[in-house]
Short mmCIF file of C-alpha atoms in Angstrom, two decimals:
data_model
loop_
_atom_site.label_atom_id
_atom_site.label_comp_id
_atom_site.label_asym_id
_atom_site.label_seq_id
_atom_site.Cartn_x
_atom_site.Cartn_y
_atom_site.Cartn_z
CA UNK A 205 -25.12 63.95 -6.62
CA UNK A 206 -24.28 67.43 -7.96
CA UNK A 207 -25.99 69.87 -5.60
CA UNK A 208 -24.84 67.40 -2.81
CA UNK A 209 -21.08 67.58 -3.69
CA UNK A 210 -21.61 71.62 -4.19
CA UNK A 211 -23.25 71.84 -0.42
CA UNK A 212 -20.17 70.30 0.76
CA UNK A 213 -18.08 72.32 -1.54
CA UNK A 214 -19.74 75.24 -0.22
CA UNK A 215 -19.00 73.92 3.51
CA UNK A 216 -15.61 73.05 2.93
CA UNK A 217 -15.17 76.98 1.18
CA UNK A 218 -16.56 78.95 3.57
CA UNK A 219 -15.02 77.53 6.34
CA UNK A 220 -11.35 78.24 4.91
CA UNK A 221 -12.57 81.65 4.53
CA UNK A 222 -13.54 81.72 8.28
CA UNK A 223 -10.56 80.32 8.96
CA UNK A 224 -8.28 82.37 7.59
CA UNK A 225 -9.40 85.45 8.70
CA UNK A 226 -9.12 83.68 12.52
CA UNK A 227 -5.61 83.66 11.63
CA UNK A 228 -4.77 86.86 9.92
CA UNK A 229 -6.55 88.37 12.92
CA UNK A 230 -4.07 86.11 15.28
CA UNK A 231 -1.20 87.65 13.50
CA UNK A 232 -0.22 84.31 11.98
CA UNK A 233 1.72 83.86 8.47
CA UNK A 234 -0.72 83.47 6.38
CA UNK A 235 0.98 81.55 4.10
CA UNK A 236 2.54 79.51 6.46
CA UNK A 237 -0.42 78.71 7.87
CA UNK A 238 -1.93 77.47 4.05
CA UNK A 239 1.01 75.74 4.01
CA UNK A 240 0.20 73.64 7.28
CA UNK A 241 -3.46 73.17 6.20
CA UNK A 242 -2.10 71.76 3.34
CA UNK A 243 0.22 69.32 4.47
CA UNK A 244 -2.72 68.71 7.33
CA UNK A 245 -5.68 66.94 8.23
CA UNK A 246 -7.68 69.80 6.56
CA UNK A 247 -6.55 69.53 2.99
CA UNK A 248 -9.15 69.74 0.54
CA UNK A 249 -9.69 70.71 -3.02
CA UNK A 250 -10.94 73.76 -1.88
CA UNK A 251 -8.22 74.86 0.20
CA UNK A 252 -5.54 74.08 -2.69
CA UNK A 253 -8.33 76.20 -5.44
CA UNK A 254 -9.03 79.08 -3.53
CA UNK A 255 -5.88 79.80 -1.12
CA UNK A 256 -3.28 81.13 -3.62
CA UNK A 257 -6.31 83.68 -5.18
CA UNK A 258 -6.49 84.83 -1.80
CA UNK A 259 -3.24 84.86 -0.51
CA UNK A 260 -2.43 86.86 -3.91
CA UNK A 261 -5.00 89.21 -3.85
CA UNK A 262 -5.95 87.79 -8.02
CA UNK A 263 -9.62 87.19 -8.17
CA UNK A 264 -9.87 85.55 -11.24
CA UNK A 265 -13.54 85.26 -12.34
CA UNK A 266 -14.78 81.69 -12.13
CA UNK A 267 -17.95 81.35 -10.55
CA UNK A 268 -20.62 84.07 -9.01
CA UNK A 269 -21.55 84.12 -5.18
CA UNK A 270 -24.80 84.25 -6.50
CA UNK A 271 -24.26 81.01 -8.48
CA UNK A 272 -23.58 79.46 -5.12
CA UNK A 273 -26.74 81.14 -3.81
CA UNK A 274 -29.20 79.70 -6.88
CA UNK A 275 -27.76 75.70 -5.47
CA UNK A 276 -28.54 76.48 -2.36
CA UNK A 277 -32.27 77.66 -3.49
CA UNK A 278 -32.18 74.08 -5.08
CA UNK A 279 -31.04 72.27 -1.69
CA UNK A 280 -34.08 73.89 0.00
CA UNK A 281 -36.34 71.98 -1.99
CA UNK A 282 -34.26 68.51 -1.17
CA UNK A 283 -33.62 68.82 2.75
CA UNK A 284 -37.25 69.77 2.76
CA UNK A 285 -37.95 66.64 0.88
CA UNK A 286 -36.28 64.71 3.39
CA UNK A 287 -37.15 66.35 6.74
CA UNK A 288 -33.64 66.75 7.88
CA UNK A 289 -32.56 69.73 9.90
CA UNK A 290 -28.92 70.85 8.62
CA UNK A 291 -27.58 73.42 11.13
CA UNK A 292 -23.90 73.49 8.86
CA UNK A 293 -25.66 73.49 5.65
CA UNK A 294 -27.80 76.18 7.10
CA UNK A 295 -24.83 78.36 7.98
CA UNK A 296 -23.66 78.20 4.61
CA UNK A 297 -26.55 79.34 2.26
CA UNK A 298 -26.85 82.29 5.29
CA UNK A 299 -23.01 82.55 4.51
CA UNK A 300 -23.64 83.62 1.13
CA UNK A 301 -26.15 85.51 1.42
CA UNK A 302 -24.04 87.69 3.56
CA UNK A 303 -21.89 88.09 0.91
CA UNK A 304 -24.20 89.29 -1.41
CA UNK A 305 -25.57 91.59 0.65
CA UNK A 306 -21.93 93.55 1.31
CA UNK A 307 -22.49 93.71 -2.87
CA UNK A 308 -20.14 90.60 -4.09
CA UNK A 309 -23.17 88.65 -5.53
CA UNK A 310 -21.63 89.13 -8.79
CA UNK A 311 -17.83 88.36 -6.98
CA UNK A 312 -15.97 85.14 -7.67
CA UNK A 313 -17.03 82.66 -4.34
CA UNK A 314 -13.24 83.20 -2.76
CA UNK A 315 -13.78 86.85 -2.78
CA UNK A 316 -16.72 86.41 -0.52
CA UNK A 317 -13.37 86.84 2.30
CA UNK A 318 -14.16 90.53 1.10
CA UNK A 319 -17.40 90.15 3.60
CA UNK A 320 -15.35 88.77 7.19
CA UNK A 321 -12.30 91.13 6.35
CA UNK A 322 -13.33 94.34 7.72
CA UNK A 323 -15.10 93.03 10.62
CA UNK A 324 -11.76 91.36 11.44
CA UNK A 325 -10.01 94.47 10.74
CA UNK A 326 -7.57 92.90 8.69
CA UNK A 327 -6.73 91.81 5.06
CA UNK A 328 -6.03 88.01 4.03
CA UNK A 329 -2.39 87.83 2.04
CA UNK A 330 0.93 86.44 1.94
CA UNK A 331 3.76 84.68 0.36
CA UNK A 332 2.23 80.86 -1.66
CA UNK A 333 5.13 78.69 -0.34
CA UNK A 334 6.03 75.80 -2.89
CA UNK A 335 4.58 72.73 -1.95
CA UNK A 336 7.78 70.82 -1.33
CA UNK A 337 8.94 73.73 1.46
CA UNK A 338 10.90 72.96 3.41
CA UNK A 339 9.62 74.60 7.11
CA UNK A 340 10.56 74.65 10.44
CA UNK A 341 8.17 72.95 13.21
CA UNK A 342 5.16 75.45 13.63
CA UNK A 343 2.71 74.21 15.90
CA UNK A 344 0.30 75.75 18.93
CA UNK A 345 -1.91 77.99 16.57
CA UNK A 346 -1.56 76.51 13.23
CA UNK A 347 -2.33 72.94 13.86
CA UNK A 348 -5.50 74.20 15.84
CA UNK A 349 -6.61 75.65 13.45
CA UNK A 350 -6.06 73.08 10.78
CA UNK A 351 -7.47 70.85 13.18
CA UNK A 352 -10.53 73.28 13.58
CA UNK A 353 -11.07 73.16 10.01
CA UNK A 354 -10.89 69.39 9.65
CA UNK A 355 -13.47 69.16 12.29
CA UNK A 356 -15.74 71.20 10.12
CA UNK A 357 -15.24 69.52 7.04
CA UNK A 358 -16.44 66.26 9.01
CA UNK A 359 -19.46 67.45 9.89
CA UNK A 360 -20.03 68.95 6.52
CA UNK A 361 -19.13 65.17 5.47
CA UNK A 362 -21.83 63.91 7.75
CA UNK A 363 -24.92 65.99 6.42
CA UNK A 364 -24.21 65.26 2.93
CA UNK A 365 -24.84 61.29 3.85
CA UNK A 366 -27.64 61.65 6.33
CA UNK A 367 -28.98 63.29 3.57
CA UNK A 368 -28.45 60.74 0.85
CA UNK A 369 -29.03 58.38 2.47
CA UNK A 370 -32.78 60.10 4.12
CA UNK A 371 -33.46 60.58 -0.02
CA UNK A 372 -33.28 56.95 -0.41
CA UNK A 373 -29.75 57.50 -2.87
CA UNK A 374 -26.81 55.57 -3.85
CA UNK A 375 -24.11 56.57 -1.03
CA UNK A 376 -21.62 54.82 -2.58
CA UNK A 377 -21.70 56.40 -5.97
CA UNK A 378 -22.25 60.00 -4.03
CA UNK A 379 -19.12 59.38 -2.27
CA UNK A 380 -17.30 58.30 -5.29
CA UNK A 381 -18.38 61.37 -7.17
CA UNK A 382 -17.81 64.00 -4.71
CA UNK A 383 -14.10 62.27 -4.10
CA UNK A 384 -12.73 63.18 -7.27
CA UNK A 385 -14.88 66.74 -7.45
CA UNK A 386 -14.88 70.18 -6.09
CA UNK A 387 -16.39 68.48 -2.49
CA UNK A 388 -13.02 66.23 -2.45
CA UNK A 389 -11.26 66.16 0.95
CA UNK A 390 -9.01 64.09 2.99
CA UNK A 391 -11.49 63.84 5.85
CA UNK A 392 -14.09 62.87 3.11
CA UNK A 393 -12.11 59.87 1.79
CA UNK A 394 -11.18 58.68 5.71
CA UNK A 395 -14.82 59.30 7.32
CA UNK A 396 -16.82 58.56 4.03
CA UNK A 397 -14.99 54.59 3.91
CA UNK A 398 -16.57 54.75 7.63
CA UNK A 399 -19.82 55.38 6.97
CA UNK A 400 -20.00 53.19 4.29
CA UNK A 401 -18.34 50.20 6.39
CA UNK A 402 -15.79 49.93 4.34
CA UNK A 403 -12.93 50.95 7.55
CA UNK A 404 -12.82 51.39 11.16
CA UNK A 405 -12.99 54.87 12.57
CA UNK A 406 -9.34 56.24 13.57
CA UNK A 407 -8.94 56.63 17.26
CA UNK A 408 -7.96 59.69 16.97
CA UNK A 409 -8.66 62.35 16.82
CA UNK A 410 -12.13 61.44 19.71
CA UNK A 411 -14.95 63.97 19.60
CA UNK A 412 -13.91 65.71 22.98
CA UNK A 413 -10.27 66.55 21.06
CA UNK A 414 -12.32 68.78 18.65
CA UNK A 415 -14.47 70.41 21.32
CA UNK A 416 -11.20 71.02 23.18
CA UNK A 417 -9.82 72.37 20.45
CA UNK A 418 -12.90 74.62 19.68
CA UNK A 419 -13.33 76.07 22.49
CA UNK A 420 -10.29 78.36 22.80
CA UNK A 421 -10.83 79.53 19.36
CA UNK A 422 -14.53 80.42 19.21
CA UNK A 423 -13.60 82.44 22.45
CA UNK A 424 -11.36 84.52 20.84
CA UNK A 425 -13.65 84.85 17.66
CA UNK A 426 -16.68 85.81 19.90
CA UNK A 427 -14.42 88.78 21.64
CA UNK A 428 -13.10 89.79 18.75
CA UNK A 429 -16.46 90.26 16.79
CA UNK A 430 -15.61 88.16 14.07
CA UNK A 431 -18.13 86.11 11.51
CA UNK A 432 -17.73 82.42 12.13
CA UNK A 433 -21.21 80.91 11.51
CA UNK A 434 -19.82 78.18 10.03
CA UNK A 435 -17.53 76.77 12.99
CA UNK A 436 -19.65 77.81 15.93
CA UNK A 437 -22.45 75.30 13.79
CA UNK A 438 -19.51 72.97 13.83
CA UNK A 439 -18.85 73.65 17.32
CA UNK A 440 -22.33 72.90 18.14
CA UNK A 441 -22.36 69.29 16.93
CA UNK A 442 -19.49 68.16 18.75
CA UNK A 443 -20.31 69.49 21.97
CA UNK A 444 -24.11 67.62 21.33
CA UNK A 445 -21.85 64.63 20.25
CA UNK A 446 -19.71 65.16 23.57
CA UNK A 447 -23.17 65.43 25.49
CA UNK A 448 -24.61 62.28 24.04
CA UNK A 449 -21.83 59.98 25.84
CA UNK A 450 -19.43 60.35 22.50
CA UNK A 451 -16.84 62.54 23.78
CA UNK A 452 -14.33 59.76 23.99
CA UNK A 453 -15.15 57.91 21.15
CA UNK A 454 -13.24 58.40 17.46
CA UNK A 455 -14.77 61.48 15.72
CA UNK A 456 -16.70 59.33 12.84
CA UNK A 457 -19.13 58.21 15.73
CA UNK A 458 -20.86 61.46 16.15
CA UNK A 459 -22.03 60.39 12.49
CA UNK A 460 -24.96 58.59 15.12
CA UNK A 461 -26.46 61.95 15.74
CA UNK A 462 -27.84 61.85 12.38
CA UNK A 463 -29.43 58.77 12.20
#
């Protein structure tokens, strides 16, 4: 249950850092925008540990990328073990090694932004708003890319139980771990009760609102030259999902892909 809630706390990491650098290069308030994520579909544990070292420039030490790197040696031997091909997963051990190769293997795992920043041609910073902020309506860019984020978490969500459950494990007692650990997430609470039975899917948002929503985004990435393995492996499984006859179904049914 460890290694499985650190794969999707690895996920749910590395896609905030590919987020955020999508919208420092935007020109958005980066703050603002934490601030959305948040108070959005895409809150997670992660988001609320490794935003205000970021946004603060403060890279206190608590973990090595090459920690993260040494788990994901140890998930090799368990996806082999179970046959499962794990595109996200996948994207995420490359992720890291990434990192370590621009020399941050001995950098704490949020500094691994360090990596996408200079691609991007920008630096990831700005005011930590207090949670209770008061803010204007923000909209367009921000909720797409909270939305984005969710998305990714989801399928992040969905490899840690196809793999559970391919090992012949306790989903249940995963799910209950990795909701009160470092994997913890709001999408993980709503899609994990609806893979376990335990709650119908919402109807929204349906598969073909997160391709939709992709789309635009990756475009931009793409012409800009940015790093976004993580998304575009994302992307990929909702546009199968979409080309399976799920597009207008709620997201949690694109869960059928992996059984």
């Amino acid at each position: 249950a460890k290694l499985l809630n650190n794969m999707v706390k690895d996920i749910n990491q590395l896609g905030v850092l590919e987020t955020f650098v999508l919208g420092a290069k935007q020109g958005l308030d980066c703050g603002l925008l934490f601030h959305v994520m948040r108070k959005g579909a895409s809150v997670s544990r992660q988001l609320e540990r490794i935003l205000p070292k970021i946004l603060d420039r403060s890279f206190e030490q608590t973990s090595y990328v090459s920690t993260n790197i040494k788990d994901q040696g140890l998930m090799e031997w368990m996806i082999g073990q179970a046959g499962l091909e794990l595109p996200l997963r996948n994207a995420a051990r490359d992720s890291w090694m990434y990192a370590a190769e621009q020399g941050l293997a001995d950098a704490d795992p949020p500094e691994a932004i360090k990596a996408l920043e200079p691609i991007a041609g920008i630096e990831v910073a700005g005011e930590l708003l207090p949670s209770d902020a008061d803010v204007p309506p923000h909209g367009g860019a921000y909720d797409a890319l909270d939305r984005m984020t969710a998305a990714m978490y989801e399928v992040g969500v969905f490899e840690a139980f196809a793999l559970t459950t391919k090992l012949g494990m306790d989903a249940q007692a995963m799910y209950e771990v990795m909701r009160t650990a470092s994997g913890a997430s709001a999408r993980l609470e709503r899609i994990g009760r609806v893979i376990l039975g335990g709650a119908s899917g919402d109807p929204e948002p349906s598969v073909n609102d997160y391709v939709s929503c992709y789309e635009p985004l990756l475009a931009e990435a793409r012409r800009d030259g940015l790093r976004m393995p993580l998304h575009e492996a994302s992307a990929s499984l909702w546009r199968r999902a979409g080309g399976q006859g799920l597009g207008s179904g709620p997201s949690s049914a694109a869960y059928a892909l992996y059984a």
